[in-house]
Amino acid sequence: MALHLVTDFDLRKDALPWLRAQRASWTGAGARGGCAGVLENNYESLRVLNVERNGNIIYTYKDDKGNVSFGLYDCQTRQNEHLYTFEKDLQVVSCSVNSERTLLAASLVQSTKEGRKNELQPGSKCLTLLVEICPVNNVKVLKAVDSYLWVQFLYPHVDSHPLPENHLLLISEEKYIEQFHIQVIQEGGNRVVAKNSGHLRKERVAEDFVWAQWDMSEQRLYYIDMKKSRTLLKCIQFCGDENFKLMFEAPLDISLSDSGFKLVNFGCGYPQDQEKLPKYLSLCIFTNRTGSLCVCYSPKFVSWEQITYSVFYFHKGYSKTFTAALGSVHSPVTKGITFLNLGSNDVISMLPHSPLQSLSGSLVLDWCSGKLYRVFLSQSCLLQFLWHPRPDWEKMAVLHCLLSCGRDPQFVESKIIQWISENISACYSFDPIQEFIIASSYWSIYPETSNMDTLLPYSSVLTWNTEIPGITLVTEEITLPLMKVHSFKSYWEKLNANLDYVKYSKTHLHYNNNMVRREWHSLISEEKTGKRRSKVYVRNILDNAVRVISNLEARNLVSEPRSTPLFQEEDNHQRLLVGLMVSELKDHLLRHLQGVEKKKIEQMVLDYCSKLLDLICRILETSWRKHNLHPWVLHFNRRASAAEFAVFHIMTRILEATRSLFLPLPPGFHTLHTILGVHCLPLHNLLHYIDNGVLLLTETAVTRLMKDLDNTEKNEKLKFSIIVRLPPLIGQKICRLWDHPMSSNIISRNHVKQLLQNYKKQPQSSVIDKSSFSVEFLPLNYFIETLTDIESSNRALYGFEGHDNVDAKFVEEAALKHTTMLLGL
């Protein structure tokens, strides 16, 4: 199973031993009350009641006389504390303790045992009490009514000093919520009492609702209002003082007319009601700090053959409804759906065997067993899952789960790279290298700011068109929440920004490299024609690349040095591409990331581009080390090995993955790729790869080829085939490195072409001085004399000199040698 549950608290292990010890000490002392009467046969009464915002856990237990007691487990000190005992046989509905542990609120109902007299006030079903417990003192009746009540103290964001006033929520089965304001004073040392407890101030917070959820971490109340004949979701934010604000209203397209009354995260329900849970719908709300607001909903089960649930992404303006076939009526799904928040942007659904409550901080409470779990996606299980023969959609899902929820990104990335290296052709619906590079780069800077999912691509697949057997998906637009306040802070500011983006953004804002592609091709074209933009512009672009590479090297100081011969040459073409991407991405984020300082955005861009290059390097490095390659593969005068074939293959796949997205490659990549290509491919295949742009002829690679290979017939053919495919400027440089008639011929042709480009024929003498020529061949003599005249004119007008002693005489000798070769003389 991919979900890994780590026990944070176990009622039987963390509380029961303490209770036994307390019983023994109290019994030995002959005392009564407290834990004195807890007997072995009554331990089944031990159950969790509530988890407060600070993580403290409140539980209840009974003694042999049925008296109900309350205990508290401090999650920081891992110590237990007895809070209070009612010397009556009652059942606890709800309980809460204020942050200072001076007040306890509890709702109780009559015990269900036959023959028990009514311990409550006459005519009442549920009694809600406020108890002073520092020390135990007065007991105040807040409510005595004929319906269930739940209680919850507020835990506002304040300093550690005691509050002069506490605030208590009281939730009624009669569909209203009240807030009590309880002023406390200190008397006689440490004695804390409620001031004027007979006349506590209260106010109505909500009414006519059918469903409510308490967010203990953020102190928010979500509830659904049905009084206007439509389902309206509302949210109230409780502040540090007694104030509370209605933050938003949002229409919710679900049916609740026959669902009954339900509360979420208001402690554990009355035990008899646990059996009814599967009959109810499942509805939960999840948020996170990036401004997301998700409502997860599953209706009542109609058939056990399939299950349906919806997720309303209010911060994105759409909902997704999933229907999944369960396979058979004998499926183990019998308890409905529980939605769990794993602390990421993903909401994971699972099918549990007992009622679970999802709390903040990836915590899950199992009411039946009294265990509090911290839930993780199991990295080891997901990695194993990746290696199994699974459909593409499952592999993609696992890949993203690992990258988004992994606790050790470097380790996870290494394992994914290993899987890619050994299963390079395992996926048909997507390119695993492409998906890994894009997703991992995205998740590396995702925590930096909100709205990142709207500005950067998180997948290489724009739309998934492949059918997933057994699952149907319907996506619909939904009405956005209507914000009811005008000034926002923290989460609400980010949610409002997300809503504004949905409302006002009419274009697709995901960054792509189309602009980079056009500008890069323009710069390369200018370079080929000898033209260039201003030196300042090009220098700024190249400086961007230098900063990225420096940032990359700084991040890799602690890691093992690379074995692959990358970053060992200038490779201006790739540096231009890196620099252009930095420039365009920075402009993109500056336009659309409001409220983020420029320096932070610049660093985010450097980190993102560095991550792209680093992932490519690591994929290649993994393959290089696996096949135990050495630097001598860079020499041409040797035969290719099977290891070189394998590395060449993965480099070709990397190139394919990056090319369609126009992503930069590490400087030196093309040189290494070309050298391995010359080793591994027959000449006709090699030239096919070059002509189709798979192999790019860099100056470094071709220079090494000219120097390493001798002039055998096979090598001459290879060299000539390479030279004629080079851009003119690089070709002229390379020809001068090859002492061969072919290179002389090419140099001569280039020289003649340059001289005759702007040549205008001038009247000349028809008499040619034959004495100045070594061969009596009139066409050649006339041509050489013309070149000599042009050279003389250029020298006089422009101070023109031939390059590397290339002149008319050189051209004449080259022509004669070439003719001699052609005639076989």
CSV table of N, CA and C in Angstrom, one decimal, residues 539-655:
chain,number,residue,atom,x,y,z
A,539,ARG,N,26.3,40.1,-24.7
A,539,ARG,CA,27.1,39.9,-23.5
A,539,ARG,C,26.2,39.7,-22.3
A,540,ASN,N,25.1,40.5,-22.2
A,540,ASN,CA,24.1,40.3,-21.1
A,540,ASN,C,23.5,38.9,-21.1
A,541,ILE,N,23.2,38.4,-22.3
A,541,ILE,CA,22.6,37.1,-22.5
A,541,ILE,C,23.6,36.0,-22.0
A,542,LEU,N,24.9,36.1,-22.4
A,542,LEU,CA,25.9,35.2,-22.0
A,542,LEU,C,26.2,35.3,-20.5
A,543,ASP,N,26.1,36.5,-20.0
A,543,ASP,CA,26.3,36.6,-18.5
A,543,ASP,C,25.2,35.9,-17.7
A,544,ASN,N,24.0,35.9,-18.2
A,544,ASN,CA,22.9,35.1,-17.6
A,544,ASN,C,23.3,33.6,-17.5
A,545,ALA,N,23.9,33.1,-18.6
A,545,ALA,CA,24.3,31.7,-18.6
A,545,ALA,C,25.4,31.4,-17.6
A,546,VAL,N,26.3,32.4,-17.5
A,546,VAL,CA,27.4,32.3,-16.5
A,546,VAL,C,26.8,32.2,-15.1
A,547,ARG,N,25.8,33.0,-14.8
A,547,ARG,CA,25.2,33.0,-13.5
A,547,ARG,C,24.5,31.6,-13.2
A,548,VAL,N,23.9,31.1,-14.2
A,548,VAL,CA,23.2,29.8,-14.1
A,548,VAL,C,24.2,28.7,-13.8
A,549,ILE,N,25.3,28.7,-14.6
A,549,ILE,CA,26.3,27.6,-14.4
A,549,ILE,C,27.0,27.8,-13.1
A,550,SER,N,27.2,29.0,-12.6
A,550,SER,CA,27.9,29.2,-11.3
A,550,SER,C,26.9,28.8,-10.2
A,551,ASN,N,25.6,29.1,-10.4
A,551,ASN,CA,24.6,28.6,-9.4
A,551,ASN,C,24.6,27.1,-9.3
A,552,LEU,N,24.6,26.5,-10.5
A,552,LEU,CA,24.6,25.0,-10.5
A,552,LEU,C,25.8,24.4,-9.9
A,553,GLU,N,27.0,25.0,-10.1
A,553,GLU,CA,28.2,24.5,-9.5
A,553,GLU,C,28.2,24.7,-8.0
A,554,ALA,N,27.7,25.8,-7.6
A,554,ALA,CA,27.6,26.1,-6.1
A,554,ALA,C,26.7,25.1,-5.4
A,555,ARG,N,25.6,24.7,-6.1
A,555,ARG,CA,24.7,23.7,-5.5
A,555,ARG,C,25.3,22.3,-5.4
A,556,ASN,N,26.2,22.1,-6.3
A,556,ASN,CA,26.8,20.7,-6.4
A,556,ASN,C,28.2,20.6,-5.7
A,557,LEU,N,28.5,21.6,-4.9
A,557,LEU,CA,29.8,21.5,-4.2
A,557,LEU,C,29.9,20.3,-3.2
A,558,VAL,N,28.8,19.9,-2.6
A,558,VAL,CA,28.8,18.9,-1.6
A,558,VAL,C,28.7,17.5,-2.3
A,559,SER,N,28.3,17.4,-3.5
A,559,SER,CA,28.1,16.2,-4.2
A,559,SER,C,29.4,15.7,-4.8
A,560,GLU,N,29.4,14.4,-5.3
A,560,GLU,CA,30.5,13.8,-5.9
A,560,GLU,C,30.8,14.5,-7.2
A,561,PRO,N,32.1,14.7,-7.5
A,561,PRO,CA,32.5,15.4,-8.8
A,561,PRO,C,32.0,14.5,-10.0
A,562,ARG,N,31.6,15.3,-11.0
A,562,ARG,CA,31.0,14.6,-12.2
A,562,ARG,C,32.1,13.9,-13.0
A,563,SER,N,31.8,12.7,-13.6
A,563,SER,CA,32.7,12.0,-14.4
A,563,SER,C,32.5,12.4,-15.9
A,564,THR,N,31.3,12.9,-16.2
A,564,THR,CA,31.1,13.2,-17.6
A,564,THR,C,31.8,14.5,-18.0
A,565,PRO,N,32.4,14.5,-19.2
A,565,PRO,CA,33.2,15.7,-19.6
A,565,PRO,C,32.2,16.8,-20.1
A,566,LEU,N,31.4,17.4,-19.3
A,566,LEU,CA,30.6,18.5,-19.6
A,566,LEU,C,31.1,19.8,-19.0
A,567,PHE,N,30.6,20.9,-19.5
A,567,PHE,CA,31.0,22.3,-19.0
A,567,PHE,C,32.5,22.5,-19.2
A,568,GLN,N,33.2,21.8,-20.2
A,568,GLN,CA,34.6,22.0,-20.4
A,568,GLN,C,34.9,22.8,-21.7
A,569,GLU,N,33.9,23.4,-22.2
A,569,GLU,CA,34.1,24.2,-23.4
A,569,GLU,C,33.0,25.3,-23.4
A,570,GLU,N,33.3,26.3,-24.2
A,570,GLU,CA,32.4,27.5,-24.2
A,570,GLU,C,31.0,27.1,-24.7
A,571,ASP,N,30.9,26.5,-25.9
A,571,ASP,CA,29.6,26.1,-26.5
A,571,ASP,C,28.7,27.3,-26.4
A,572,ASN,N,29.0,28.3,-27.2
A,572,ASN,CA,28.2,29.6,-27.1
A,572,ASN,C,26.8,29.4,-27.5
A,573,HIS,N,26.5,28.4,-28.4
A,573,HIS,CA,25.1,28.2,-28.8
A,573,HIS,C,24.2,27.8,-27.6
A,574,GLN,N,24.7,26.9,-26.8
A,574,GLN,CA,23.9,26.5,-25.7
A,574,GLN,C,23.9,27.5,-24.6
A,575,ARG,N,25.0,28.3,-24.4
A,575,ARG,CA,25.0,29.3,-23.5
A,575,ARG,C,24.0,30.4,-23.9
A,576,LEU,N,23.9,30.7,-25.1
A,576,LEU,CA,22.9,31.7,-25.6
A,576,LEU,C,21.5,31.2,-25.2
A,577,LEU,N,21.3,29.9,-25.4
A,577,LEU,CA,20.0,29.3,-25.1
A,577,LEU,C,19.7,29.4,-23.7
A,578,VAL,N,20.6,29.1,-22.8
A,578,VAL,CA,20.4,29.2,-21.4
A,578,VAL,C,20.2,30.6,-21.0
A,579,GLY,N,21.0,31.6,-21.5
A,579,GLY,CA,20.8,33.0,-21.2
A,579,GLY,C,19.5,33.5,-21.6
A,580,LEU,N,19.0,33.2,-22.8
A,580,LEU,CA,17.8,33.6,-23.3
A,580,LEU,C,16.6,33.1,-22.4
A,581,MET,N,16.7,31.8,-22.0
A,581,MET,CA,15.7,31.3,-21.2
A,581,MET,C,15.6,32.0,-19.8
A,582,VAL,N,16.7,32.4,-19.3
A,582,VAL,CA,16.7,33.1,-18.0
A,582,VAL,C,16.0,34.5,-18.2
A,583,SER,N,16.4,35.1,-19.3
A,583,SER,CA,15.8,36.5,-19.6
A,583,SER,C,14.3,36.4,-19.8
A,584,GLU,N,13.8,35.5,-20.6
A,584,GLU,CA,12.4,35.4,-20.9
A,584,GLU,C,11.6,34.9,-19.7
A,585,LEU,N,12.1,33.9,-18.9
A,585,LEU,CA,11.4,33.4,-17.8
A,585,LEU,C,11.3,34.5,-16.7
A,586,LYS,N,12.4,35.2,-16.5
A,586,LYS,CA,12.4,36.3,-15.5
A,586,LYS,C,11.3,37.4,-15.9
A,587,ASP,N,11.3,37.8,-17.2
A,587,ASP,CA,10.3,38.7,-17.6
A,587,ASP,C,8.9,38.2,-17.4
A,588,HIS,N,8.7,36.9,-17.7
A,588,HIS,CA,7.4,36.3,-17.5
A,588,HIS,C,6.9,36.3,-16.0
A,589,LEU,N,7.8,35.9,-15.1
A,589,LEU,CA,7.4,35.9,-13.7
A,589,LEU,C,7.2,37.3,-13.1
A,590,LEU,N,8.1,38.3,-13.6
A,590,LEU,CA,7.9,39.7,-13.1
A,590,LEU,C,6.6,40.2,-13.6
A,591,ARG,N,6.1,39.8,-14.7
A,591,ARG,CA,4.8,40.3,-15.2
A,591,ARG,C,3.6,39.8,-14.4
A,592,HIS,N,3.7,38.6,-14.0
A,592,HIS,CA,2.5,37.9,-13.4
A,592,HIS,C,2.6,37.6,-11.9
A,593,LEU,N,3.8,37.6,-11.3
A,593,LEU,CA,3.9,37.4,-9.9
A,593,LEU,C,3.9,38.7,-9.1
A,594,GLN,N,2.7,39.1,-8.7
A,594,GLN,CA,2.5,40.3,-8.0
A,594,GLN,C,3.0,40.2,-6.5
A,595,GLY,N,3.6,41.2,-6.1
A,595,GLY,CA,4.0,41.3,-4.7
A,595,GLY,C,5.2,40.5,-4.3
A,596,VAL,N,5.9,40.0,-5.3
A,596,VAL,CA,7.2,39.2,-5.0
A,596,VAL,C,8.3,40.1,-5.5
A,597,GLU,N,9.3,40.3,-4.6
A,597,GLU,CA,10.4,41.2,-4.9
A,597,GLU,C,11.3,40.7,-6.1
A,598,LYS,N,11.8,41.6,-6.8
A,598,LYS,CA,12.6,41.3,-8.0
A,598,LYS,C,13.7,40.3,-7.7
A,599,LYS,N,14.4,40.6,-6.6
A,599,LYS,CA,15.6,39.8,-6.3
A,599,LYS,C,15.2,38.3,-6.1
A,600,LYS,N,14.1,38.1,-5.4
A,600,LYS,CA,13.6,36.7,-5.2
A,600,LYS,C,13.3,36.1,-6.5
A,601,ILE,N,12.6,36.8,-7.4
A,601,ILE,CA,12.2,36.2,-8.7
A,601,ILE,C,13.5,35.8,-9.5
A,602,GLU,N,14.5,36.7,-9.4
A,602,GLU,CA,15.7,36.4,-10.2
A,602,GLU,C,16.4,35.1,-9.6
A,603,GLN,N,16.4,35.0,-8.3
A,603,GLN,CA,17.0,33.8,-7.8
A,603,GLN,C,16.2,32.5,-8.1
A,604,MET,N,14.8,32.7,-8.1
A,604,MET,CA,14.0,31.5,-8.5
A,604,MET,C,14.3,31.1,-9.9
A,605,VAL,N,14.5,32.1,-10.8
A,605,VAL,CA,14.7,31.7,-12.2
A,605,VAL,C,16.1,31.0,-12.3
A,606,LEU,N,17.1,31.5,-11.6
A,606,LEU,CA,18.4,30.9,-11.6
A,606,LEU,C,18.3,29.4,-11.1
A,607,ASP,N,17.5,29.3,-10.0
A,607,ASP,CA,17.4,27.9,-9.5
A,607,ASP,C,16.6,27.0,-10.4
A,608,TYR,N,15.6,27.5,-11.1
A,608,TYR,CA,14.8,26.7,-12.0
A,608,TYR,C,15.7,26.2,-13.2
A,609,CYS,N,16.4,27.2,-13.8
A,609,CYS,CA,17.3,26.8,-15.0
A,609,CYS,C,18.4,25.9,-14.6
A,610,SER,N,19.0,26.2,-13.4
A,610,SER,CA,20.0,25.3,-12.9
A,610,SER,C,19.5,23.9,-12.7
A,611,LYS,N,18.3,23.8,-12.1
A,611,LYS,CA,17.7,22.5,-11.9
A,611,LYS,C,17.6,21.7,-13.2
A,612,LEU,N,17.1,22.4,-14.2
A,612,LEU,CA,16.9,21.8,-15.6
A,612,LEU,C,18.2,21.1,-16.0
A,613,LEU,N,19.3,22.0,-16.0
A,613,LEU,CA,20.6,21.5,-16.4
A,613,LEU,C,21.1,20.4,-15.5
A,614,ASP,N,20.9,20.5,-14.2
A,614,ASP,CA,21.4,19.5,-13.3
A,614,ASP,C,20.8,18.2,-13.5
A,615,LEU,N,19.5,18.2,-13.8
A,615,LEU,CA,18.8,16.9,-14.0
A,615,LEU,C,19.3,16.2,-15.2
A,616,ILE,N,19.5,16.9,-16.3
A,616,ILE,CA,20.1,16.4,-17.5
A,616,ILE,C,21.5,15.8,-17.2
A,617,CYS,N,22.3,16.5,-16.5
A,617,CYS,CA,23.6,16.1,-16.2
A,617,CYS,C,23.5,14.8,-15.3
A,618,ARG,N,22.6,14.7,-14.4
A,618,ARG,CA,22.5,13.5,-13.5
A,618,ARG,C,22.0,12.3,-14.3
A,619,ILE,N,21.1,12.5,-15.3
A,619,ILE,CA,20.7,11.4,-16.1
A,619,ILE,C,21.9,10.8,-16.8
A,620,LEU,N,22.6,11.7,-17.4
A,620,LEU,CA,23.8,11.3,-18.2
A,620,LEU,C,24.9,10.7,-17.3
A,621,GLU,N,25.0,11.3,-16.1
A,621,GLU,CA,26.1,10.8,-15.2
A,621,GLU,C,25.7,9.4,-14.7
A,622,THR,N,24.5,9.2,-14.4
A,622,THR,CA,24.0,7.8,-14.0
A,622,THR,C,24.4,6.8,-15.0
A,623,SER,N,24.1,7.0,-16.3
A,623,SER,CA,24.4,6.1,-17.4
A,623,SER,C,25.9,6.0,-17.5
A,624,TRP,N,26.6,7.1,-17.4
A,624,TRP,CA,28.1,7.1,-17.6
A,624,TRP,C,28.8,6.2,-16.5
A,625,ARG,N,28.3,6.3,-15.3
A,625,ARG,CA,28.9,5.5,-14.2
A,625,ARG,C,28.5,4.1,-14.3
A,626,LYS,N,27.2,3.9,-14.7
A,626,LYS,CA,26.7,2.5,-14.8
A,626,LYS,C,27.6,1.7,-15.8
A,627,HIS,N,27.9,2.3,-16.9
A,627,HIS,CA,28.7,1.6,-17.9
A,627,HIS,C,30.2,1.8,-17.8
A,628,ASN,N,30.6,2.5,-16.7
A,628,ASN,CA,32.0,2.6,-16.4
A,628,ASN,C,32.8,3.2,-17.6
A,629,LEU,N,32.3,4.3,-18.1
A,629,LEU,CA,33.1,5.0,-19.2
A,629,LEU,C,34.2,5.8,-18.6
A,630,HIS,N,35.2,6.1,-19.5
A,630,HIS,CA,36.4,6.9,-19.1
A,630,HIS,C,36.6,8.0,-20.0
A,631,PRO,N,37.4,9.0,-19.7
A,631,PRO,CA,37.6,10.2,-20.5
A,631,PRO,C,38.2,9.8,-21.9
A,632,TRP,N,38.9,8.7,-22.0
A,632,TRP,CA,39.5,8.4,-23.3
A,632,TRP,C,38.5,8.1,-24.4
A,633,VAL,N,37.2,8.0,-24.1
A,633,VAL,CA,36.2,7.9,-25.1
A,633,VAL,C,36.1,9.1,-26.0
A,634,LEU,N,36.7,10.2,-25.6
A,634,LEU,CA,36.7,11.4,-26.3
A,634,LEU,C,37.7,11.4,-27.5
A,635,HIS,N,38.5,10.4,-27.6
A,635,HIS,CA,39.5,10.2,-28.7
A,635,HIS,C,38.8,9.4,-29.8
A,636,PHE,N,39.1,9.8,-31.1
A,636,PHE,CA,38.5,9.1,-32.2
A,636,PHE,C,39.2,7.9,-32.7
A,637,ASN,N,40.5,7.8,-32.3
A,637,ASN,CA,41.3,6.6,-32.9
A,637,ASN,C,41.1,5.4,-32.1
A,638,ARG,N,39.9,5.0,-31.9
A,638,ARG,CA,39.6,3.7,-31.1
A,638,ARG,C,38.2,3.3,-31.5
A,639,ARG,N,37.9,2.0,-31.3
A,639,ARG,CA,36.6,1.4,-31.6
A,639,ARG,C,35.6,1.6,-30.5
A,640,ALA,N,34.3,1.6,-30.9
A,640,ALA,CA,33.3,1.8,-29.9
A,640,ALA,C,33.0,0.5,-29.1
A,641,SER,N,32.6,0.7,-27.9
A,641,SER,CA,32.3,-0.5,-27.0
A,641,SER,C,30.8,-0.5,-26.9
A,642,ALA,N,30.3,-1.6,-26.3
A,642,ALA,CA,28.8,-1.7,-26.0
A,642,ALA,C,28.4,-0.6,-25.1
A,643,ALA,N,29.3,-0.3,-24.1
A,643,ALA,CA,28.9,0.7,-23.1
A,643,ALA,C,28.7,2.1,-23.8
A,644,GLU,N,29.6,2.4,-24.8
A,644,GLU,CA,29.4,3.6,-25.5
A,644,GLU,C,28.1,3.7,-26.3
A,645,PHE,N,27.8,2.5,-26.9
A,645,PHE,CA,26.5,2.4,-27.6
A,645,PHE,C,25.3,2.8,-26.7
A,646,ALA,N,25.4,2.3,-25.4
A,646,ALA,CA,24.3,2.5,-24.5
A,646,ALA,C,24.2,3.9,-24.1
A,647,VAL,N,25.4,4.6,-23.8
A,647,VAL,CA,25.4,6.0,-23.4
A,647,VAL,C,24.9,6.9,-24.6
A,648,PHE,N,25.4,6.5,-25.8
A,648,PHE,CA,25.0,7.3,-27.0
A,648,PHE,C,23.5,7.2,-27.1
A,649,HIS,N,22.9,6.1,-26.9
A,649,HIS,CA,21.4,5.9,-27.0
A,649,HIS,C,20.7,6.8,-26.0
A,650,ILE,N,21.1,6.8,-24.8
A,650,ILE,CA,20.4,7.6,-23.8
A,650,ILE,C,20.6,9.1,-24.0
A,651,MET,N,21.8,9.5,-24.6
A,651,MET,CA,22.0,10.9,-24.9
A,651,MET,C,21.1,11.3,-26.1
A,652,THR,N,20.8,10.4,-27.0
A,652,THR,CA,19.9,10.7,-28.1
A,652,THR,C,18.5,10.9,-27.6
A,653,ARG,N,18.1,10.0,-26.6
A,653,ARG,CA,16.8,10.2,-26.0
A,653,ARG,C,16.7,11.5,-25.2
A,654,ILE,N,17.7,11.9,-24.5
A,654,ILE,CA,17.7,13.2,-23.8
A,654,ILE,C,17.5,14.3,-24.8
A,655,LEU,N,18.2,14.2,-26.0
A,655,LEU,CA,18.1,15.2,-27.0
A,655,LEU,C,16.7,15.3,-27.5
